[in-house]
XYZ file of C-alpha atoms in Angstrom:
627
model
C 20.444 20.771 -3.148
C 17.992 22.301 -0.847
C 14.838 24.088 -2.486
C 11.688 26.547 -0.897
C 8.864 24.472 0.065
C 6.149 26.696 -1.403
C 7.942 27.644 -3.931
C 8.778 27.312 -7.815
C 11.178 24.841 -8.053
C 9.080 22.896 -5.195
C 5.581 22.751 -7.644
C 7.426 21.720 -10.285
C 8.957 18.493 -8.604
C 4.971 18.015 -7.225
C 3.751 18.525 -10.408
C 5.949 16.011 -12.448
C 5.393 13.608 -9.600
C 1.654 13.970 -9.557
C 1.137 13.329 -13.032
C 3.570 10.507 -13.094
C 0.870 8.897 -10.949
C -1.680 9.613 -13.033
C 0.178 6.275 -15.331
C -0.170 2.906 -13.756
C 3.563 1.909 -14.220
C 3.674 -0.558 -11.188
C 2.379 -3.034 -14.087
C 5.616 -3.104 -16.172
C 7.459 -4.087 -12.975
C 8.972 -7.450 -13.016
C 9.853 -6.662 -16.869
C 12.283 -5.399 -18.850
C 10.312 -2.349 -19.945
C 9.654 -1.517 -16.235
C 13.862 -0.468 -17.010
C 12.753 1.373 -20.435
C 9.896 3.472 -18.730
C 12.252 4.415 -15.562
C 15.116 5.378 -18.313
C 12.529 7.814 -19.953
C 11.831 9.444 -16.964
C 15.884 9.945 -16.282
C 16.787 7.020 -14.293
C 20.296 5.746 -15.460
C 19.660 1.781 -14.931
C 21.104 -0.667 -16.775
C 18.907 -3.010 -18.877
C 19.069 -6.363 -16.853
C 17.914 -4.783 -13.676
C 15.463 -6.686 -12.201
C 12.803 -4.037 -10.401
C 9.626 -4.758 -8.569
C 7.469 -1.879 -8.356
C 9.136 1.318 -5.925
C 9.052 5.052 -4.849
C 12.046 7.093 -6.690
C 11.929 11.226 -5.317
C 13.896 12.286 -8.068
C 14.915 10.275 -11.661
C 17.753 12.077 -12.658
C 19.819 11.537 -9.419
C 19.539 8.002 -8.691
C 21.995 4.915 -10.209
C 20.528 1.528 -11.031
C 23.717 -1.059 -12.576
C 23.606 -3.816 -14.333
C 21.747 -6.962 -12.242
C 20.554 -5.012 -9.679
C 17.223 -6.609 -7.690
C 14.780 -4.606 -6.426
C 12.280 -6.169 -4.456
C 8.961 -4.557 -4.210
C 7.233 -1.453 -1.940
C 10.955 -0.728 -1.713
C 11.422 3.706 -1.487
C 14.718 5.439 -3.048
C 13.674 8.593 -0.507
C 16.022 10.986 -2.476
C 13.338 13.851 -2.145
C 12.272 14.755 0.731
C 11.142 17.925 2.732
C 12.521 18.565 6.302
C 12.759 22.284 7.572
C 10.702 23.959 5.154
C 12.727 22.530 2.501
C 12.736 20.026 -0.432
C 15.912 18.613 -0.135
C 17.246 16.904 -3.710
C 19.929 14.078 -3.284
C 21.682 11.178 -5.167
C 21.389 7.760 -4.603
C 24.417 4.844 -6.552
C 22.877 1.589 -6.551
C 25.843 -1.146 -7.914
C 26.063 -4.003 -9.877
C 24.878 -7.199 -8.455
C 23.169 -5.137 -5.772
C 20.365 -6.278 -4.156
C 17.413 -4.804 -1.549
C 14.812 -6.258 0.065
C 10.965 -5.928 0.188
C 9.479 -2.258 1.945
C 13.168 -0.915 2.463
C 14.125 2.286 2.562
C 17.498 4.115 1.184
C 17.605 7.483 1.778
C 19.619 10.194 -0.794
C 23.347 10.270 -0.178
C 23.792 6.909 0.843
C 25.830 4.121 -1.880
C 25.209 0.760 -2.635
C 28.660 -0.556 -4.221
C 28.923 -3.838 -6.112
C 27.891 -6.974 -4.773
C 25.678 -5.028 -1.535
C 22.685 -6.467 -0.676
C 20.157 -4.138 2.108
C 17.339 -6.737 3.808
C 13.373 -6.269 4.355
C 12.750 -3.281 6.107
C 15.884 -1.721 6.661
C 16.285 1.912 6.330
C 20.111 2.656 5.207
C 20.891 6.076 6.371
C 22.328 9.734 5.273
C 25.806 9.192 4.085
C 26.535 5.412 4.919
C 28.161 3.236 2.009
C 27.411 -0.603 1.923
C 30.713 -2.369 0.808
C 30.774 -5.470 -1.700
C 29.472 -8.444 0.124
C 28.273 -6.737 3.250
C 24.689 -7.517 4.575
C 22.903 -4.404 6.282
C 19.835 -5.357 8.093
C 17.735 -2.764 10.854
C 16.537 0.416 10.993
C 18.472 1.372 11.216
C 20.966 -0.185 8.918
C 23.953 -2.056 10.152
C 26.172 -4.452 9.011
C 24.949 -8.097 9.320
C 27.474 -9.932 7.920
C 30.185 -10.132 4.869
C 30.593 -12.501 2.376
C 32.473 -14.034 -0.397
C 31.335 -12.720 -3.312
C 31.451 -16.088 -4.621
C 28.852 -17.021 -2.091
C 26.395 -14.391 -3.286
C 23.469 -15.837 -6.036
C 25.341 -15.477 -9.622
C 23.329 -14.363 -12.641
C 22.316 -16.643 -15.614
C 23.819 -15.600 -17.895
C 21.000 -13.974 -20.785
C 21.736 -13.009 -24.287
C 20.461 -9.518 -25.742
C 18.247 -11.732 -27.970
C 16.217 -13.276 -25.408
C 16.053 -9.740 -23.727
C 14.991 -7.907 -26.607
C 12.370 -11.506 -27.517
C 10.776 -11.335 -24.007
C 10.234 -8.079 -24.026
C 8.043 -8.380 -26.572
C 5.598 -10.935 -25.236
C 5.200 -8.993 -21.818
C 3.850 -6.083 -24.249
C 1.620 -8.603 -25.615
C 1.120 -10.080 -22.484
C 0.165 -5.719 -20.743
C -2.830 -5.359 -23.936
C -4.601 -7.832 -21.915
C -5.103 -6.109 -18.479
C -7.821 -4.035 -20.751
C -9.730 -6.580 -21.369
C -9.514 -7.812 -17.494
C -10.757 -5.485 -16.713
C -13.160 -3.547 -18.855
C -14.524 -7.278 -20.043
C -16.869 -7.817 -16.484
C -18.177 -4.954 -16.835
C -19.263 -5.221 -20.358
C -22.945 -6.859 -18.998
C -23.151 -3.700 -17.246
C -22.250 -1.051 -19.805
C -24.896 -2.480 -22.179
C -27.888 -2.418 -19.388
C -26.903 0.871 -18.847
C -26.799 1.782 -22.132
C -30.524 -0.103 -22.581
C -31.441 1.685 -19.936
C -30.481 4.912 -21.696
C -32.080 4.616 -24.458
C -35.579 3.961 -23.071
C -35.793 6.776 -20.514
C -35.986 10.978 -21.505
C -32.819 13.153 -21.869
C -31.530 14.116 -18.833
C -33.569 11.516 -16.793
C -31.328 9.766 -14.545
C -34.252 7.664 -12.473
C -31.876 4.302 -13.994
C -29.132 4.725 -12.094
C -31.213 3.165 -9.298
C -30.193 0.065 -10.236
C -26.718 0.689 -10.013
C -26.107 -1.349 -6.696
C -27.015 -4.773 -8.397
C -25.411 -3.670 -12.096
C -22.256 -2.995 -9.271
C -22.146 -6.384 -7.239
C -22.447 -8.514 -10.643
C -19.196 -6.035 -11.811
C -17.370 -7.367 -8.463
C -18.606 -11.138 -9.109
C -17.488 -11.428 -12.322
C -13.793 -9.423 -11.517
C -13.947 -12.125 -9.408
C -14.576 -15.267 -11.218
C -12.176 -14.073 -14.161
C -9.212 -13.411 -11.167
C -10.544 -16.307 -10.079
C -9.502 -18.327 -12.761
C -6.887 -17.431 -14.600
C -5.083 -16.998 -11.443
C -5.859 -20.772 -11.088
C -4.652 -21.404 -14.773
C -1.543 -19.251 -14.511
C -0.083 -20.817 -11.012
C -1.560 -25.109 -11.218
C 1.683 -26.769 -10.827
C 3.657 -23.990 -8.672
C 5.719 -25.418 -6.335
C 8.625 -24.091 -4.538
C 12.337 -24.237 -6.669
C 14.449 -21.765 -8.764
C 13.081 -20.557 -12.138
C 14.221 -18.186 -14.715
C 12.863 -14.806 -15.298
C 13.613 -15.576 -19.153
C 11.274 -18.447 -18.807
C 7.639 -19.551 -19.506
C 6.781 -19.780 -16.002
C 8.125 -16.937 -14.558
C 5.277 -15.313 -17.663
C 3.021 -16.964 -15.880
C 3.629 -15.725 -12.539
C 4.634 -12.576 -13.225
C 0.747 -11.969 -15.089
C -0.836 -13.662 -12.018
C 0.852 -11.479 -9.444
C -0.329 -8.719 -12.046
C -3.589 -9.776 -11.267
C -3.223 -9.901 -7.265
C -1.727 -5.851 -8.225
C -5.030 -5.394 -10.293
C -7.902 -7.148 -7.458
C -6.080 -4.907 -4.467
C -7.380 -1.752 -6.433
C -9.646 -2.804 -7.770
C -11.578 -5.469 -4.759
C -10.358 -2.725 -2.225
C -13.492 -3.308 0.054
C -13.341 -6.540 0.191
C -9.905 -7.520 2.440
C -10.055 -7.301 6.151
C -13.836 -8.373 6.039
C -15.418 -11.889 7.139
C -15.557 -12.955 3.191
C -11.477 -12.553 2.414
C -10.647 -15.792 4.244
C -13.193 -17.433 1.250
C -11.110 -14.548 -1.447
C -7.279 -16.418 -0.108
C -8.840 -19.925 -0.270
C -9.905 -19.420 -3.925
C -7.167 -18.420 -4.513
C -5.066 -21.068 -3.928
C -4.587 -20.574 0.182
C -4.810 -22.791 2.591
C -6.758 -20.792 5.352
C -7.938 -22.211 8.298
C -11.521 -20.828 10.375
C -11.332 -17.880 12.474
C -8.360 -16.205 10.117
C -8.487 -12.775 9.938
C -6.661 -11.188 6.834
C -6.472 -7.186 5.964
C -4.110 -5.792 2.873
C -1.948 -8.470 3.044
C 0.230 -8.416 -0.631
C 2.769 -10.051 -2.188
C 1.212 -12.993 -1.627
C 1.421 -16.383 -4.125
C -1.066 -18.153 -2.574
C -0.560 -21.495 -3.984
C 1.897 -21.862 -1.263
C 0.835 -19.813 1.976
C -0.663 -21.874 4.963
C -2.664 -19.552 7.007
C -3.792 -21.576 10.403
C -7.160 -21.232 12.433
C -7.668 -18.057 14.644
C -4.573 -16.777 12.510
C -5.341 -12.442 12.286
C -3.156 -10.796 9.347
C -3.665 -6.976 9.686
C -3.137 -4.002 7.125
C -0.478 -3.480 4.594
C 1.544 -6.903 5.568
C 3.837 -8.182 3.223
C 3.564 -11.726 3.554
C 6.010 -13.781 1.381
C 6.992 -12.326 -1.573
C 8.854 -13.618 -3.968
C 12.160 -13.357 -4.560
C 14.040 -12.224 -7.798
C 17.619 -12.227 -7.694
C 20.171 -12.836 -10.133
C 18.120 -13.283 -13.270
C 15.814 -16.068 -11.588
C 13.100 -16.835 -9.942
C 12.892 -18.374 -6.076
C 9.497 -19.592 -4.594
C 9.527 -21.335 -1.158
C 6.124 -21.503 0.895
C 5.407 -19.727 3.735
C 3.303 -20.900 7.303
C 1.144 -18.650 9.522
C 0.934 -20.173 12.734
C -2.645 -20.812 14.523
C -3.935 -18.155 16.619
C -0.789 -16.022 15.357
C -0.816 -12.597 15.420
C 1.012 -10.641 12.429
C 0.632 -6.298 13.111
C 0.385 -3.685 10.566
C 2.934 -3.023 8.099
C 5.052 -5.916 9.235
C 6.778 -8.158 7.031
C 7.209 -12.251 6.549
C 9.783 -13.140 4.543
C 9.229 -15.670 2.128
C 9.520 -19.761 3.534
C 9.385 -18.772 6.677
C 7.103 -20.988 9.264
C 5.798 -18.670 11.986
C 4.862 -21.503 15.434
C 1.213 -20.785 16.453
C 0.447 -18.822 19.627
C 3.361 -15.839 17.933
C 3.039 -12.066 17.383
C 4.494 -10.490 15.153
C 4.459 -6.762 15.750
C 3.726 -3.336 13.914
C 6.497 -2.748 11.243
C 8.515 -5.506 12.904
C 9.553 -8.928 11.041
C 10.185 -12.157 12.715
C 13.335 -13.130 14.550
C 15.441 -15.725 13.107
C 16.376 -19.370 13.396
C 18.572 -18.606 16.032
C 16.451 -15.888 18.159
C 13.516 -18.035 18.615
C 16.640 -20.780 19.787
C 17.745 -18.847 22.431
C 14.845 -17.010 23.008
C 11.395 -18.930 23.930
C 9.417 -15.071 23.836
C 6.124 -15.702 21.946
C 5.593 -11.674 21.343
C 8.341 -10.074 18.873
C 8.711 -6.073 18.521
C 10.556 -4.502 16.072
C 13.741 -4.954 12.479
C 15.265 -6.457 13.429
C 13.441 -8.183 16.020
C 13.203 -8.117 19.807
C 11.780 -9.869 22.335
C 9.155 -7.992 24.364
C 8.812 -9.377 28.093
C 4.933 -8.155 28.230
C 2.514 -6.617 26.006
C 0.191 -4.160 27.230
C -3.277 -6.053 28.422
C -6.588 -5.618 26.891
C -9.846 -5.131 28.214
C -12.107 -8.172 29.021
C -14.877 -9.249 26.866
C -16.951 -11.700 26.181
C -15.610 -14.347 24.102
C -18.914 -14.361 21.344
C -17.722 -10.428 20.873
C -14.243 -11.435 19.796
C -13.484 -15.445 18.996
C -16.392 -17.225 18.883
C -19.408 -14.872 17.348
C -22.769 -16.082 17.950
C -25.280 -15.872 14.332
C -26.473 -13.108 15.025
C -23.258 -11.224 15.244
C -22.047 -12.884 12.170
C -25.241 -12.610 9.840
C -24.602 -8.680 11.567
C -21.005 -7.904 10.193
C -22.403 -10.219 7.002
C -24.391 -7.545 5.864
C -22.845 -4.879 7.023
C -20.003 -5.221 5.123
C -21.832 -6.781 2.651
C -23.055 -2.918 2.159
C -19.283 -1.699 2.733
C -18.521 -4.258 -0.366
C -20.416 -2.286 -3.054
C -21.096 1.231 -2.230
C -18.062 2.171 -3.459
C -18.627 0.579 -6.697
C -21.845 1.778 -7.007
C -20.432 5.624 -6.672
C -18.026 5.034 -9.095
C -21.260 3.791 -11.667
C -23.328 6.875 -10.732
C -20.414 9.747 -10.530
C -19.397 8.224 -14.399
C -22.162 8.455 -15.872
C -23.272 11.612 -14.705
C -19.519 12.785 -15.825
C -19.371 10.968 -18.550
C -23.162 12.476 -19.394
C -22.095 16.216 -19.196
C -18.758 15.779 -20.274
C -20.032 15.010 -23.865
C -22.830 17.643 -23.943
C -19.359 19.275 -23.768
C -17.047 18.002 -26.066
C -20.092 18.073 -28.708
C -20.899 22.264 -28.067
C -18.212 23.832 -26.567
C -14.742 25.253 -28.564
C -11.792 23.393 -27.472
C -10.328 26.133 -25.391
C -13.662 26.196 -23.258
C -13.571 22.576 -23.606
C -9.668 22.744 -21.378
C -10.777 24.738 -18.575
C -13.871 23.279 -17.735
C -13.315 19.585 -18.196
C -11.313 19.817 -14.786
C -14.394 21.877 -12.853
C -16.314 19.307 -14.450
C -14.140 15.857 -12.752
C -13.812 17.882 -9.225
C -18.030 17.894 -9.730
C -19.015 14.710 -10.867
C -16.316 12.870 -9.888
C -13.699 13.675 -7.781
C -15.678 16.444 -4.799
C -18.793 13.416 -4.136
C -16.330 10.591 -3.696
C -14.864 12.677 -0.907
C -18.494 14.059 0.491
C -19.626 10.174 0.426
C -17.590 9.284 3.195
C -17.430 12.387 5.151
C -21.601 12.261 5.171
C -21.240 8.485 6.140
C -18.502 9.059 8.879
C -20.480 11.579 10.976
C -23.756 10.259 10.324
C -22.772 6.011 11.169
C -19.814 6.954 13.130
C -19.735 11.186 14.359
C -17.015 11.944 15.709
C -13.292 9.615 16.778
C -13.361 9.328 20.908
C -10.185 6.895 22.760
C -12.046 3.429 23.805
C -11.755 -0.212 23.484
C -14.201 -2.543 21.412
C -14.035 -6.521 20.718
C -14.311 -7.100 17.117
C -17.513 -8.292 16.098
C -19.738 -5.027 17.553
C -21.529 -2.606 15.429
C -19.029 -0.088 16.138
C -15.788 -1.801 14.460
C -17.804 -2.927 11.186
C -18.906 1.067 11.242
C -14.962 2.056 11.434
C -13.707 -0.077 9.262
C -16.295 0.786 6.651
C -15.881 4.096 6.949
C -12.262 3.204 6.263
C -12.318 0.969 3.749
C -14.643 3.750 1.785
C -11.049 6.690 2.588
C -9.179 4.214 1.171
C -11.324 3.238 -2.161
C -13.356 7.195 -3.209
C -11.327 9.522 -1.241
C -8.223 8.489 -1.738
C -7.248 7.815 -5.469
C -10.320 9.985 -6.444
C -9.129 13.205 -4.806
C -6.510 12.982 -2.064
C -3.703 11.184 -3.609
C -3.597 13.965 -6.070
C -3.811 16.524 -2.806
C -0.678 15.061 -1.681
C 1.643 17.839 -1.122
C -0.373 20.919 -1.758
C -1.968 23.124 0.958
C -5.076 21.592 0.170
C -5.263 17.729 1.303
C -5.037 18.871 5.367
C -7.806 21.473 4.705
C -9.410 18.785 3.127
C -9.108 16.638 5.635
C -10.258 18.823 8.519
C -13.542 18.347 6.638
C -12.874 14.370 8.530
C -12.007 15.932 11.769
C -8.469 16.287 11.420
C -6.391 18.480 13.221
C -4.637 20.709 11.358
C -2.124 23.625 11.893
C -1.488 25.382 9.224
C 1.402 25.244 6.659
C 1.859 21.936 7.112
C 3.936 19.745 4.446
C 1.510 16.087 3.918
C 3.063 13.503 1.177
C 0.582 11.390 2.898
C -2.825 10.095 3.091
C -2.302 7.295 5.817
C -5.262 7.932 8.923
C -7.851 6.514 10.100
C -9.761 7.469 13.160
C -9.685 11.085 12.093
C -10.485 13.019 15.096
C -7.911 11.313 16.550
C -5.117 13.223 15.349
C -3.880 16.543 15.455
C -0.789 18.165 13.568
C 0.836 20.933 14.521
C 1.885 24.269 12.579
C 5.215 23.794 9.622
C 5.584 20.363 10.096
C 6.076 17.703 7.111
C 4.595 14.497 6.821
C 6.528 12.694 4.415
C 6.312 10.422 1.927
C 3.371 7.343 3.425
C 3.540 7.895 6.428
C 0.905 7.648 9.311
C -0.445 8.317 12.753
C -1.730 4.978 13.539
C -4.456 6.008 15.806
C -5.663 1.723 16.649
C -4.608 -1.282 16.641
C -5.839 -4.904 16.919
C -5.087 -7.288 19.607
C -7.091 -10.367 20.999
C -9.549 -9.081 18.320
C -9.737 -5.777 20.661
C -9.717 -2.623 18.310
C -7.905 -0.188 20.259
C -8.256 3.172 19.717
C -6.502 5.990 21.026
C -5.003 9.910 20.047
C -1.749 11.080 18.535
C -0.293 14.221 18.392
C 2.163 15.833 16.754
C 3.416 19.543 17.802
C 4.990 21.801 15.223
C 7.497 22.042 12.766
C 8.500 18.533 13.035
C 9.713 16.710 10.315
C 8.442 12.613 9.958
C 10.867 10.624 7.400
C 8.840 8.253 5.108
C 7.343 4.990 5.933
C 6.853 6.344 9.365
C 4.501 5.032 12.166
C 2.816 6.835 15.326
C 0.899 4.271 17.564
C -1.566 5.705 19.159
C -1.685 6.946 22.847
C 2.330 9.450 21.436
C 3.123 12.627 22.157
C 5.510 14.211 19.178
C 7.039 17.597 20.500
C 7.834 20.753 19.054
C 10.955 20.491 16.576
C 11.439 16.705 16.871
C 12.305 15.218 14.139
C 12.080 11.118 12.583
C 13.611 9.123 11.136
C 12.297 6.850 7.960
C 11.124 3.948 8.831
C 10.864 4.666 12.561
C 8.448 2.719 14.870
C 7.055 5.250 17.960
C 5.980 3.203 20.419
C 2.066 3.209 22.045
C 1.486 6.056 24.745
C 5.666 7.163 24.070
C 6.117 11.490 24.776
C 9.043 12.462 22.509
C 10.849 15.580 23.914
C 10.670 18.872 22.555
C 13.636 19.543 20.180
C 15.090 15.600 19.792
C 16.336 13.515 16.890
C 14.619 9.366 16.800
C 15.074 7.349 14.829
C 15.172 3.453 14.376
C 11.651 0.421 15.079
C 11.196 1.250 18.165
C 12.660 4.282 17.955
C 16.229 5.551 20.036
C 17.616 8.751 20.578
C 19.892 9.931 17.399
């Protein structure tokens, strides 16, 4: 049904979804334990479904059949805000259905038994994929139909074997706290000794926290590297049963990578990340830039020299289908560029000097034979005849930096890496110290209403205010410009984004999603937000460049993308979103765009640079077309 935004029913829905995010359920994915958890949340799901971490809006309205495979980053988009209403819809996934990575299924859509929705595709409301049909694209259309006997057939797995492996996965899950806390042990011991050696409420010893934060990062990274290399030793392309020792090893290594994306988030998009990837087993060439690439099997990844892998790229994700793990080698050629939120499927060999655009998939071999273009864009990919020229900058500011520039960037990014961990340590010490007194001295009812205030005062608000202070002191107000990569403006801008994502989002803003508070807090960073704006996303970078009108709805993980890196040049521009607009889940709006009043954008859409969408129109697709 449809329910008023900000009403009582909406509040109940919001509270449940926010509370669920407290539980790290993503570490259950890929195991039969995940199906059990989801059943208790309300999803009707078969015990043998193969499920990566995915997002669902309303669990009770979802049915997932036997042997269904759901890849990572999928959104079952059956709860969304549109026209001032929270809309809840049903989704049905039939037996043996397959959903590719980063796909979105709208509420009211159906995939029948043996249907398939491919990577980075959006299935619209009311659409049905029938048995044997393979759909692709945003919006998804029928690509081909195969006889069911030609599709991957599931291996037989007995209930006894599944039950045994449930126990094995449960035991493996118990190891995660040790992986997180063991590197923290030296820090805890040192802080405890320093605390005992100082008078009460004298926190002067906190000056050593930067060095302790650095030691935790180094120890955690070392533990992750050693465990991951041991677990993935001898890994080769092939097919492996998901109820096997090999799969358990690969699954545990993947969970360590998920954990490292959280704990070591500031290390990504720095000069250190290439070393990190090499240490994990990937082959990475010189002068290569890598941001937050996810779903990576490092020993099966090769990136050439001079390549650029941007934010939120899904890079060679392993496939799980028919109760089997499928692995292939992925190659990114020399000087190739993979844009933000793009997807490179495993087994793909991207030639040298190729560009894959934002929210795009690479061309298939047939397209490559027919068109020799070097730039590709969209889902499915189309050839770009030409793209915007970048300003010309000296080579030492883009591709061949001088030693002083390398040193300068290294120092800035070193500080950027240890800053969030330092703030977390200091805030945690203060919160524990004062909360301890509260727990010892106060009645339970006083604790109940005071503890949340303590959390905000000692953890949440400091984490947010550090980002605000860093932004206004180091950068001030963002403005439209082009900046070469090896310059201090870019390093500082990226440091602010990294601190925002490592501190502000997880400690405060993520819990404000879907409330009137999030737009208010973002105004402190420079975002211009109107009245009654609904935001279920925190994906904003150059804050002063974003203007969102009254009564606009920004749904799950959508983002006004105010900068891009092209030709090693950071291009920044404004984005204006009008009043009463509906922006669908994971839609990206590129800079220099203007969205008129009362405009609708479907999920998984891409608004190109400089687009002007007229008021009262509806758009969808990657890139967008009129709907």
